[in-house]
Short mmCIF file of C-alpha atoms in Angstrom, two decimals:
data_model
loop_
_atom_site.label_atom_id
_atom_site.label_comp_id
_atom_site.label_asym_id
_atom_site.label_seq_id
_atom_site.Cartn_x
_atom_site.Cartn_y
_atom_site.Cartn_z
CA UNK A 1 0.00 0.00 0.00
CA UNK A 2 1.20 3.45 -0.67
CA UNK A 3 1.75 6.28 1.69
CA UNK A 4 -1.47 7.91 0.19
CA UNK A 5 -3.22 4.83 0.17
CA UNK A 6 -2.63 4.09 3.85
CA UNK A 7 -3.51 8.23 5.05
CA UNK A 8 -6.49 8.06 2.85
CA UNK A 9 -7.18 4.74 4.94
CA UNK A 10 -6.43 5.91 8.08
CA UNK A 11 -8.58 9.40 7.44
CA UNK A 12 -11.28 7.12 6.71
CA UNK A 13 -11.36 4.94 9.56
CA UNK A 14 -10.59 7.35 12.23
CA UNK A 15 -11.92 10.75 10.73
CA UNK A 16 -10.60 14.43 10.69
CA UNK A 17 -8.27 16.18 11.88
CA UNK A 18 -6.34 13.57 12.89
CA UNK A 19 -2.70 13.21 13.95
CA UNK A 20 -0.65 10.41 12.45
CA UNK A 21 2.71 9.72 14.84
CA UNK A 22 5.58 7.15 12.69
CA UNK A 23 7.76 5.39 15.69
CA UNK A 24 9.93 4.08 12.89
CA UNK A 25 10.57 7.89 11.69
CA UNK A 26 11.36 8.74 15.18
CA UNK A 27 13.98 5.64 16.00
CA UNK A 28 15.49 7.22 12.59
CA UNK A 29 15.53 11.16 14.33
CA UNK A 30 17.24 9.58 17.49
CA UNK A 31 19.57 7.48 15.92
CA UNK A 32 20.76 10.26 14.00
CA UNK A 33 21.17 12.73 16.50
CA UNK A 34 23.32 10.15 18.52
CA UNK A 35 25.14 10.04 15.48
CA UNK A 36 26.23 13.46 15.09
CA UNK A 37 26.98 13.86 19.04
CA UNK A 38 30.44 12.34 20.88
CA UNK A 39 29.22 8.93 22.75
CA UNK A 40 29.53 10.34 26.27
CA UNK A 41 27.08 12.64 25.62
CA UNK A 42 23.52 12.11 27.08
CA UNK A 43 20.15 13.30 25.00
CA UNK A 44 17.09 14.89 27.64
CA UNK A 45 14.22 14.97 25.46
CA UNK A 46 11.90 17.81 26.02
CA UNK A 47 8.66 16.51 26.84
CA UNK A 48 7.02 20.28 25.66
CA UNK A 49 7.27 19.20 21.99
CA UNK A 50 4.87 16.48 22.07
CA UNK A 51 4.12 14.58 25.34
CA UNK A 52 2.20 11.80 23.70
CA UNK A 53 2.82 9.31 26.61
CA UNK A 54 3.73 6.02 23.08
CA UNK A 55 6.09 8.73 21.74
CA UNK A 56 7.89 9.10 25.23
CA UNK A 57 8.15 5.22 25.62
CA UNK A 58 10.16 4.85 22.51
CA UNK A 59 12.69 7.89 22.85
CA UNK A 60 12.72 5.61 26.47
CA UNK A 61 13.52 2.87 25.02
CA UNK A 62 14.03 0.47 22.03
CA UNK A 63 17.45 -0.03 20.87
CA UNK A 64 20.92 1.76 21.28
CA UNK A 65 21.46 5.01 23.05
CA UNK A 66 17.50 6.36 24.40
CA UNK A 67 16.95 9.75 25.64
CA UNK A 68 16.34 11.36 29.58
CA UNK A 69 13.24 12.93 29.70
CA UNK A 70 13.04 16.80 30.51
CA UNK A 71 10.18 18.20 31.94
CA UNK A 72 8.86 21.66 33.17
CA UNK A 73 5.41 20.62 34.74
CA UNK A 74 4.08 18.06 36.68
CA UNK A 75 1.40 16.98 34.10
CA UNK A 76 4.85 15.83 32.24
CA UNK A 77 6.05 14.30 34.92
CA UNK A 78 3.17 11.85 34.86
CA UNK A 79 3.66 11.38 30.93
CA UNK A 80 7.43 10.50 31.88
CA UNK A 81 6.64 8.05 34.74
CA UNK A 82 3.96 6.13 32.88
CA UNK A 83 6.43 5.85 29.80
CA UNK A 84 8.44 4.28 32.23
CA UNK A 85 11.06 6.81 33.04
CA UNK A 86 12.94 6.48 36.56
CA UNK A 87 11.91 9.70 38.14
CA UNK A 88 15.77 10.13 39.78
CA UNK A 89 16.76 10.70 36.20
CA UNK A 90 14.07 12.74 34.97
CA UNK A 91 15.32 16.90 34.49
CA UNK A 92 12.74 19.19 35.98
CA UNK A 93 13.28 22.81 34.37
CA UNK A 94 11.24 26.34 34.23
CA UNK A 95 10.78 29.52 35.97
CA UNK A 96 7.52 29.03 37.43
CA UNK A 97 7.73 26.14 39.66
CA UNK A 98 5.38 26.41 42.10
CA UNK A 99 5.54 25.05 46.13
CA UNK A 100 2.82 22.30 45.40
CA UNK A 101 4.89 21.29 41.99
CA UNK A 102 7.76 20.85 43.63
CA UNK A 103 6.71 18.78 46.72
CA UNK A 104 5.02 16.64 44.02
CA UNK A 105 7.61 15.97 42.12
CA UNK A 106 10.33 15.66 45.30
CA UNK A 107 7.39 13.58 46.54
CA UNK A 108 7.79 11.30 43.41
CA UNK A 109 11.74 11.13 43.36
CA UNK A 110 12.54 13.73 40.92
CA UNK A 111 16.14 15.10 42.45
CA UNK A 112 17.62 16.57 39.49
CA UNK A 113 15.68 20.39 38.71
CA UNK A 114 17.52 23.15 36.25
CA UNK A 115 17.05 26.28 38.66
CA UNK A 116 16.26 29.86 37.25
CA UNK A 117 17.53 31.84 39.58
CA UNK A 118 18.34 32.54 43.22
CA UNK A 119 15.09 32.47 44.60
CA UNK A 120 14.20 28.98 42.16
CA UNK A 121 16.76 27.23 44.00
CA UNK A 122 16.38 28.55 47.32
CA UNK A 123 12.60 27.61 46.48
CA UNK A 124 13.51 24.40 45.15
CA UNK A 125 15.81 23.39 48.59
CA UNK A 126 12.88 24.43 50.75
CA UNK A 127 11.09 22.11 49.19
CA UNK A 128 13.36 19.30 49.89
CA UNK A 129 14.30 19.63 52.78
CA UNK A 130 11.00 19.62 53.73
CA UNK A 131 11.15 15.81 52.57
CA UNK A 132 14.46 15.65 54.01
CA UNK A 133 15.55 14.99 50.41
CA UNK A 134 18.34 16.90 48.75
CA UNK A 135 18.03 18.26 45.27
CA UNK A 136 21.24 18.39 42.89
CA UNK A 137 20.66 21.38 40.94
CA UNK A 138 21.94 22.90 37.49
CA UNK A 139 22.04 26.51 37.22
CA UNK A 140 20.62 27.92 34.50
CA UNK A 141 22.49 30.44 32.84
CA UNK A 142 21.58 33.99 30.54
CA UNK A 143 25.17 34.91 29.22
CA UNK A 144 25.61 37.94 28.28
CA UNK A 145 26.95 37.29 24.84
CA UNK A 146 26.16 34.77 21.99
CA UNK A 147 27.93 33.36 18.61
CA UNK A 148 25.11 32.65 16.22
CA UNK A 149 23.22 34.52 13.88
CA UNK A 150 20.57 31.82 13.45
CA UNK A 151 17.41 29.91 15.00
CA UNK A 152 15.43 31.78 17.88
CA UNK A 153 17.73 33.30 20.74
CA UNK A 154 17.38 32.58 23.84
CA UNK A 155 20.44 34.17 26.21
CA UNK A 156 22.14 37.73 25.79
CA UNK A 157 18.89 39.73 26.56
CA UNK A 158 16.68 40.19 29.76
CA UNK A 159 14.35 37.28 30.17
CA UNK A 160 12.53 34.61 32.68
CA UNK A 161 14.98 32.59 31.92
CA UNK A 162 18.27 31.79 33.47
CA UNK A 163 20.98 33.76 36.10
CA UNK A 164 22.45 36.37 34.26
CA UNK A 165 25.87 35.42 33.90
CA UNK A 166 27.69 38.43 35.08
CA UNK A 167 25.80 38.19 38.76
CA UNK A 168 27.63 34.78 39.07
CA UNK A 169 30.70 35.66 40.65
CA UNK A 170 28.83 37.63 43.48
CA UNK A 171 26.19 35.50 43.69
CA UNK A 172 28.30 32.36 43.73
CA UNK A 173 28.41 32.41 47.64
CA UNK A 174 24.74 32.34 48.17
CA UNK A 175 24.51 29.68 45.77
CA UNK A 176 26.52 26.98 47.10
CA UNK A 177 24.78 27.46 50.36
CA UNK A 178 21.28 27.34 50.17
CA UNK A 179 20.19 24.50 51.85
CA UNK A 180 18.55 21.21 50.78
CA UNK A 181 20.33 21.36 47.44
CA UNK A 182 23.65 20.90 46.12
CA UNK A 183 24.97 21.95 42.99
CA UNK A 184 25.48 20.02 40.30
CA UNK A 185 26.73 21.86 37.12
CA UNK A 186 25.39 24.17 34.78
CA UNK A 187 22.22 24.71 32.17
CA UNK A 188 22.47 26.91 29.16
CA UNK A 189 20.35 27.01 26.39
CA UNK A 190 21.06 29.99 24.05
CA UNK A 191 19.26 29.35 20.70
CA UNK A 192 16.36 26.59 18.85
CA UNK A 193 16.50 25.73 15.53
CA UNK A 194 20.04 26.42 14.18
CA UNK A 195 19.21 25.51 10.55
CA UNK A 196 22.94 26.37 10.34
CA UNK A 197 25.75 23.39 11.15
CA UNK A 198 28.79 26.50 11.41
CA UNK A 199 26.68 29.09 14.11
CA UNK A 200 25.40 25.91 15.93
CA UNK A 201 28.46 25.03 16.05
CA UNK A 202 30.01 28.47 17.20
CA UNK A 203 27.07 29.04 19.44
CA UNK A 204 28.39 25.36 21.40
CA UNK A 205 31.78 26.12 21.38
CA UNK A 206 30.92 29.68 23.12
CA UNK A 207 29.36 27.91 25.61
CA UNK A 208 31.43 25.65 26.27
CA UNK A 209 33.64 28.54 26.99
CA UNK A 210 31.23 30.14 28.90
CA UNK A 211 30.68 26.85 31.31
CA UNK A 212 34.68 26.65 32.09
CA UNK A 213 34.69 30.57 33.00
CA UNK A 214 31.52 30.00 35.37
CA UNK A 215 33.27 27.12 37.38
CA UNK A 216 36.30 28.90 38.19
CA UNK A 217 33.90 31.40 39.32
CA UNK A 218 31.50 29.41 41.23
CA UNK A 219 34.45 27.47 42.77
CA UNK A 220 32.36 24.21 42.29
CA UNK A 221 33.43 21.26 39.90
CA UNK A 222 30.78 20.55 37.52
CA UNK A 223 29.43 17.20 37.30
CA UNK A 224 26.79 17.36 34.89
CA UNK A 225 26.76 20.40 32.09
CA UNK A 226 23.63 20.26 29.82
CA UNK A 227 24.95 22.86 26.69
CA UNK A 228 21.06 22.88 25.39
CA UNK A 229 20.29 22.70 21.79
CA UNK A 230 18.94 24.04 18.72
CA UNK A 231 18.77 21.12 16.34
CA UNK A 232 16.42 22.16 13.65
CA UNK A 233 13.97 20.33 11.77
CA UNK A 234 11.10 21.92 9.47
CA UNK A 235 7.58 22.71 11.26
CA UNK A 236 4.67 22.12 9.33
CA UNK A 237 6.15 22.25 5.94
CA UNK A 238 7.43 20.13 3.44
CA UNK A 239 11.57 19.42 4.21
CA UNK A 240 14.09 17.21 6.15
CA UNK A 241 16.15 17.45 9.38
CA UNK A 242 18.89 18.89 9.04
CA UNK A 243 22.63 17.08 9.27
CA UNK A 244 25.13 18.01 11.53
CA UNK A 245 28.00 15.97 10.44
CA UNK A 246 31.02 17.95 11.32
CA UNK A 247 29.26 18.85 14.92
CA UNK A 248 30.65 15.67 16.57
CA UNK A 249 34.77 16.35 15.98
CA UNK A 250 34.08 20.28 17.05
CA UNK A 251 32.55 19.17 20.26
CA UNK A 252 35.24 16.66 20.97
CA UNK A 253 37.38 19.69 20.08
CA UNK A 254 36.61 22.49 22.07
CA UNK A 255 35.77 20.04 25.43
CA UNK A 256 39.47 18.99 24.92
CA UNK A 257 40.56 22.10 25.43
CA UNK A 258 38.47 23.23 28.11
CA UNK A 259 37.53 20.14 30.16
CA UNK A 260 40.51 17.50 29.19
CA UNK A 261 38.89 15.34 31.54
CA UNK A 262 35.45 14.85 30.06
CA UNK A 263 36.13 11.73 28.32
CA UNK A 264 36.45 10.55 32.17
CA UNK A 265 32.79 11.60 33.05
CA UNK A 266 34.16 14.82 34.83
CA UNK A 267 32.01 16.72 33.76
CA UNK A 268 28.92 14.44 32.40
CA UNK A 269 27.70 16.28 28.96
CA UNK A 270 24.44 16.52 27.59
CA UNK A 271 22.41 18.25 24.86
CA UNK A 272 18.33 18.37 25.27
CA UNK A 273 16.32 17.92 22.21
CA UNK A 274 12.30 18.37 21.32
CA UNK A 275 11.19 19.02 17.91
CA UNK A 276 14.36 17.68 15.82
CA UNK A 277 13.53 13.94 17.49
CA UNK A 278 9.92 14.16 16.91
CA UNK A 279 9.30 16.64 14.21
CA UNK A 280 8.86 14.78 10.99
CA UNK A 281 7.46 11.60 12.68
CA UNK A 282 4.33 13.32 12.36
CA UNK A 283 2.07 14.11 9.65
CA UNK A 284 -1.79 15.48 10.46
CA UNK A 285 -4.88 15.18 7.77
CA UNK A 286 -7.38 17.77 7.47
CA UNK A 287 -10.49 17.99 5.77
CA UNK A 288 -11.39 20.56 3.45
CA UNK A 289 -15.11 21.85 4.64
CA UNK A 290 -15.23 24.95 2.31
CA UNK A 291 -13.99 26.47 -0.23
CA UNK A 292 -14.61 30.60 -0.79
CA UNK A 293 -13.53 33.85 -3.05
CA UNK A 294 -13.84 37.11 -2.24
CA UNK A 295 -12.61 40.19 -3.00
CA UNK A 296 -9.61 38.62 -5.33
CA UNK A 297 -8.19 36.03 -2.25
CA UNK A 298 -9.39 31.92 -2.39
CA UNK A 299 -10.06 30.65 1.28
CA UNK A 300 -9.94 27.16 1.67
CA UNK A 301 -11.67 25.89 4.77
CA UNK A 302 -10.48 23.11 6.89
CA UNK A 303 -11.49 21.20 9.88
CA UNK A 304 -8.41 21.53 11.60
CA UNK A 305 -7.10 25.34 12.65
CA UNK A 306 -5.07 26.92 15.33
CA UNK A 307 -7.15 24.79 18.03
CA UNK A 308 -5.88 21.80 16.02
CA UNK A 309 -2.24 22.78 15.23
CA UNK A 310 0.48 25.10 16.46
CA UNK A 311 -1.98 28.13 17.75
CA UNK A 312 0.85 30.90 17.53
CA UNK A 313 0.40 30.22 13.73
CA UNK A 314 -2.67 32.70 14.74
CA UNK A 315 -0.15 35.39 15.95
CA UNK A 316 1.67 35.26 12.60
CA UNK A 317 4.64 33.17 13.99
CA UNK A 318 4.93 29.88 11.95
CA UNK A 319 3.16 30.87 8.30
CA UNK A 320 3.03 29.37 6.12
CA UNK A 321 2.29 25.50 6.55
CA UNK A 322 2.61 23.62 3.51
CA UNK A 323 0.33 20.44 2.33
CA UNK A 324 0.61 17.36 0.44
CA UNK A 325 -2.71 16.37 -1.17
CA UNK A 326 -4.76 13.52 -1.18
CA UNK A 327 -3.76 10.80 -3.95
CA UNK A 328 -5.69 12.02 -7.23
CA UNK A 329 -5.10 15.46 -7.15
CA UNK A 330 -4.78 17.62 -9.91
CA UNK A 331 -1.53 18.49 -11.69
CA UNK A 332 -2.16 22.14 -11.90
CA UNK A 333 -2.22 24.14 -8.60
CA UNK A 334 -3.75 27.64 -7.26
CA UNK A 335 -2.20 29.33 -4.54
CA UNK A 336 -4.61 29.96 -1.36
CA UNK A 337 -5.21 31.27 2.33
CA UNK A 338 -5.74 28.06 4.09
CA UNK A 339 -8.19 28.74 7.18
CA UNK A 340 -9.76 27.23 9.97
CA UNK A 341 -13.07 26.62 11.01
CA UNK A 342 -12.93 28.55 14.32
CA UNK A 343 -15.03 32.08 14.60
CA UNK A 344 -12.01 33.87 14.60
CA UNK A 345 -10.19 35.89 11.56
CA UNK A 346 -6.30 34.75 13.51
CA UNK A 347 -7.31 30.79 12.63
CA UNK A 348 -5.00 31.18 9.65
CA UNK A 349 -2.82 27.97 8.92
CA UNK A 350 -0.83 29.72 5.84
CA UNK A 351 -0.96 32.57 3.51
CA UNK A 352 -0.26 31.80 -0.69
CA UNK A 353 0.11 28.33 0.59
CA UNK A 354 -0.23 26.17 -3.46
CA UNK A 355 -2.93 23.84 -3.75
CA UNK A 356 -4.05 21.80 -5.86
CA UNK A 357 -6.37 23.95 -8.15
CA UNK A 358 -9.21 21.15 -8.24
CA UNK A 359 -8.90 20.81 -4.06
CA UNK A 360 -12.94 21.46 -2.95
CA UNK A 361 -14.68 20.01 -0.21
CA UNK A 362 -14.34 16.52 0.99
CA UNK A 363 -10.95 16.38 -0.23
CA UNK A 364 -7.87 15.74 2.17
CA UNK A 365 -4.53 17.49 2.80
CA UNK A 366 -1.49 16.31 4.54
CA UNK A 367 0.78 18.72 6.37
CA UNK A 368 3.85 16.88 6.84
CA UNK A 369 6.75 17.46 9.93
CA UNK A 370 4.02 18.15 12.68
CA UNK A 371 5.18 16.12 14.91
CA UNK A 372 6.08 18.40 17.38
CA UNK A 373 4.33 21.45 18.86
CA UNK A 374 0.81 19.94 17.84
CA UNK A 375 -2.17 19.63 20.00
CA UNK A 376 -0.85 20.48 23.35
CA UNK A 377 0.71 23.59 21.31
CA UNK A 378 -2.68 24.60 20.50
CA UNK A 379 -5.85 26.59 20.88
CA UNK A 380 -7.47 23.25 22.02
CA UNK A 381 -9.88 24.29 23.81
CA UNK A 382 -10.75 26.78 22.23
CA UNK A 383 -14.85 27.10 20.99
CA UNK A 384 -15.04 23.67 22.14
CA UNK A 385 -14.20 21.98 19.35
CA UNK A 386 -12.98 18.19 19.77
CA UNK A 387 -9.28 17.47 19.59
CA UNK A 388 -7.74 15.55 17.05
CA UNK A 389 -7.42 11.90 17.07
CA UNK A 390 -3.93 10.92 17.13
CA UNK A 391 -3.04 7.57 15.59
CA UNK A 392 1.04 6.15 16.38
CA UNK A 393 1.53 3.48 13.86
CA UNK A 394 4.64 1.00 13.91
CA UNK A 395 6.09 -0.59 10.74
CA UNK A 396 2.75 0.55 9.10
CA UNK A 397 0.45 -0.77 11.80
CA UNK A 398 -1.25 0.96 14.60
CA UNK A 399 -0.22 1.14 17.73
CA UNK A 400 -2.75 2.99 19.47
CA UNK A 401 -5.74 5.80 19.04
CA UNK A 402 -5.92 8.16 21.31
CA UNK A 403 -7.52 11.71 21.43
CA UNK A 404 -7.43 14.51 24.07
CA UNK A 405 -10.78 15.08 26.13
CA UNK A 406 -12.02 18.76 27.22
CA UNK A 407 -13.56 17.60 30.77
CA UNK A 408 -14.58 20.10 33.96
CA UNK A 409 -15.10 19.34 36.71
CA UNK A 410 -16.66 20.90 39.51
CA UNK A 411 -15.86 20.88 43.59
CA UNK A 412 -18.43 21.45 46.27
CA UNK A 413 -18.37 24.37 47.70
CA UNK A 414 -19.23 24.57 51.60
CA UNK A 415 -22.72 26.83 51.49
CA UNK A 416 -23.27 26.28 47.98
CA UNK A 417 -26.86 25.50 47.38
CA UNK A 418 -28.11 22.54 45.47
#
């Protein structure tokens, strides 16, 4: 059966929108970021890119080198644990972790947390001690400068995240001390989606740099130092992941120089990873409902919009998306404003997105490499619409159907009347 064949199938049996997840396309995105990394590094996936409790399993497991999970809520944390994860190995990061958050997850044997800032980790201790746990700690860092040119920054400006890096040295005292934690290296995480091998490249070797400056300064050996990411892959539009194959020997490189003793384990390296290991495993079919022209522009209606997939496409961030259509379709093409069926003029998918010029209602697109930042990315709840289904398949057959429920429930309230 042909790919077209077995969407068209799938479409039929299960309706639309629906999200189609390919674990064999996602052993291939972890394999080949293992590939282009030195073997003593270690791969956190981000659980924000797609949480889908059958995706977590097999970046858990399967064969070779599997991924750590990274989390920054406790609603991941129970995606992590029932994918099997062992919660002592599980990276809890973010700037908003709350007192009942963190007694959950200390409660539940997460030890390892990325912490934000001063108060983060002093809240962060008090929560451990309070279990008479301690928690080993990264510190997140905002450096002050950056390498690349490419991808979305992340560090050199004021933000939520991270200690800015010239507060270290003063701070450094009050960080070693605050009780119920202990430090155990460093976080930074400057840019996503280098689409560029050389400025991901400069970008690591920066911080690199930047990580053996900051331990002279804190005066504390690092044991663990997580450089971040920004392996790209393409977001709702037609393309492949890109290749990193000179990143490996530049890593080795630069950590020579600046930590000869990594290849001992001193420090422990890792990179954290979301949409390159999940991005293209995942294709999702729409429905066209509608099909309208006015004033000079062709709207083409589907049943899936920014409650369906990647809502900040509403805000003008990721357009446009581009589609694959259904087997059958016409040779010629028309190009189109593909919209949603919300009540809303921001549930725009793409602008002068090409079509085929025969595509009316009842026919299908595909929008491939949505894999990441789907559903739980999304307006879902938005007019009440239902979520997607979202089908994981395995060597072309299904693994499991699953789709997303908008429940409320409601608590008593003492006085209330009936």
């Amino acid at each position: 059966m042909t790919e077209p064949d077995r969407l068209r199938e799938l479409a039929d049996e299960f309706g639309t929108p629906l999200y189609l997840y390919d674990l064999d396309r996602l052993d291939d995105a972890r394999r080949d970021l293992f590939g282009w990394l030195p073997e003593e590094f270690e791969v956190f996936y981000a659980l924000k890119a797609n949480p889908h409790v059958d995706l977590v399993r097999a970046l858990r497991g399967g064969e070779g080198r599997t991924c750590r999970a990274e989390i920054s809520s406790t609603g991941e944390l129970a995606a992590a644990l029932e994918a099997g994860h062992d919660p002592a190995r599980i990276l809890y990061t973010g700037p908003g972790k709350t007192p009942g958050e963190l007694r959950e997850a200390i409660g539940l044997g997460v030890r390892l947390f990325s912490a934000e800032s001063l108060g983060d980790l002093e809240h962060i201790g008090a929560a451990a001690l309070a279990q008479d746990a301690v928690a080993e700690c990264l510190l997140r860092i905002n450096d002050a400068t950056a390498q690349a040119a490419t991808g979305v920054r992340m560090t050199g400006r004021p933000t939520q995240f991270g200690i800015d890096s010239e507060t270290l040295a003063d701070l450094a005292p009050r960080l070693r001390s605050v009780p119920g934690t202990s430090l155990a290296g460093l976080h930074l995480f400057s840019q996503s989606n280098a689409t560029d091998e050389d400025a991901l490249i400069a970008e690591f070797r920066h911080t690199i740099d930047v990580a053996a400056r900051i331990e002279a300064e804190l005066g504390v050996p690092l044991r663990l130092l997580d450089i971040g990411g920004g392996f790209a892959s393409p977001y709702g539009q037609h393309g492949r992941r890109t290749a990193y194959p000179n990143l490996r020997a530049a890593l080795e490189a630069a950590l020579d120089t600046r930590f000869p003793q990594w290849r001992q384990g001193t420090p422990r390296l890792a990179v954290e990873s979301g949409r390159y290991l999940v991005g293209d495993c995942g294709t999702l079919l729409a429905s066209v409902t509608n099909v309208k022209t006015g004033r000079g522009r062709t709207f083409v209606v589907l049943d899936a919009g920014i409650n369906t997939f990647g809502g900040l496409s509403g805000l003008g961030r990721i357009l446009p998306v581009s589609v694959r259509p259904g087997p059958g379709g016409a040779a010629e093409t028309r190009r189109v404003t593909l919209a949603g069926p919300l009540c809303t003029p921001g549930d725009t998918l793409g602008r002068d997105v090409e079509v085929p010029a025969d595509l009316g209602p009842g026919d299908r697109v595909a929008i491939p490499n949505t894999g990441a930042y789907g559903p739980t990315a999304s307006l879902l709840m938005f007019l009440g619409r239902p979520a997607p289904a979202e089908v994981v398949v395995r060597d072309g057959d299904v693994v499991s159907v699953s789709r997303i429920e908008h429940v409320r429930t409601y608590r008593k309230v003492a006085g209330e009347h009936d």
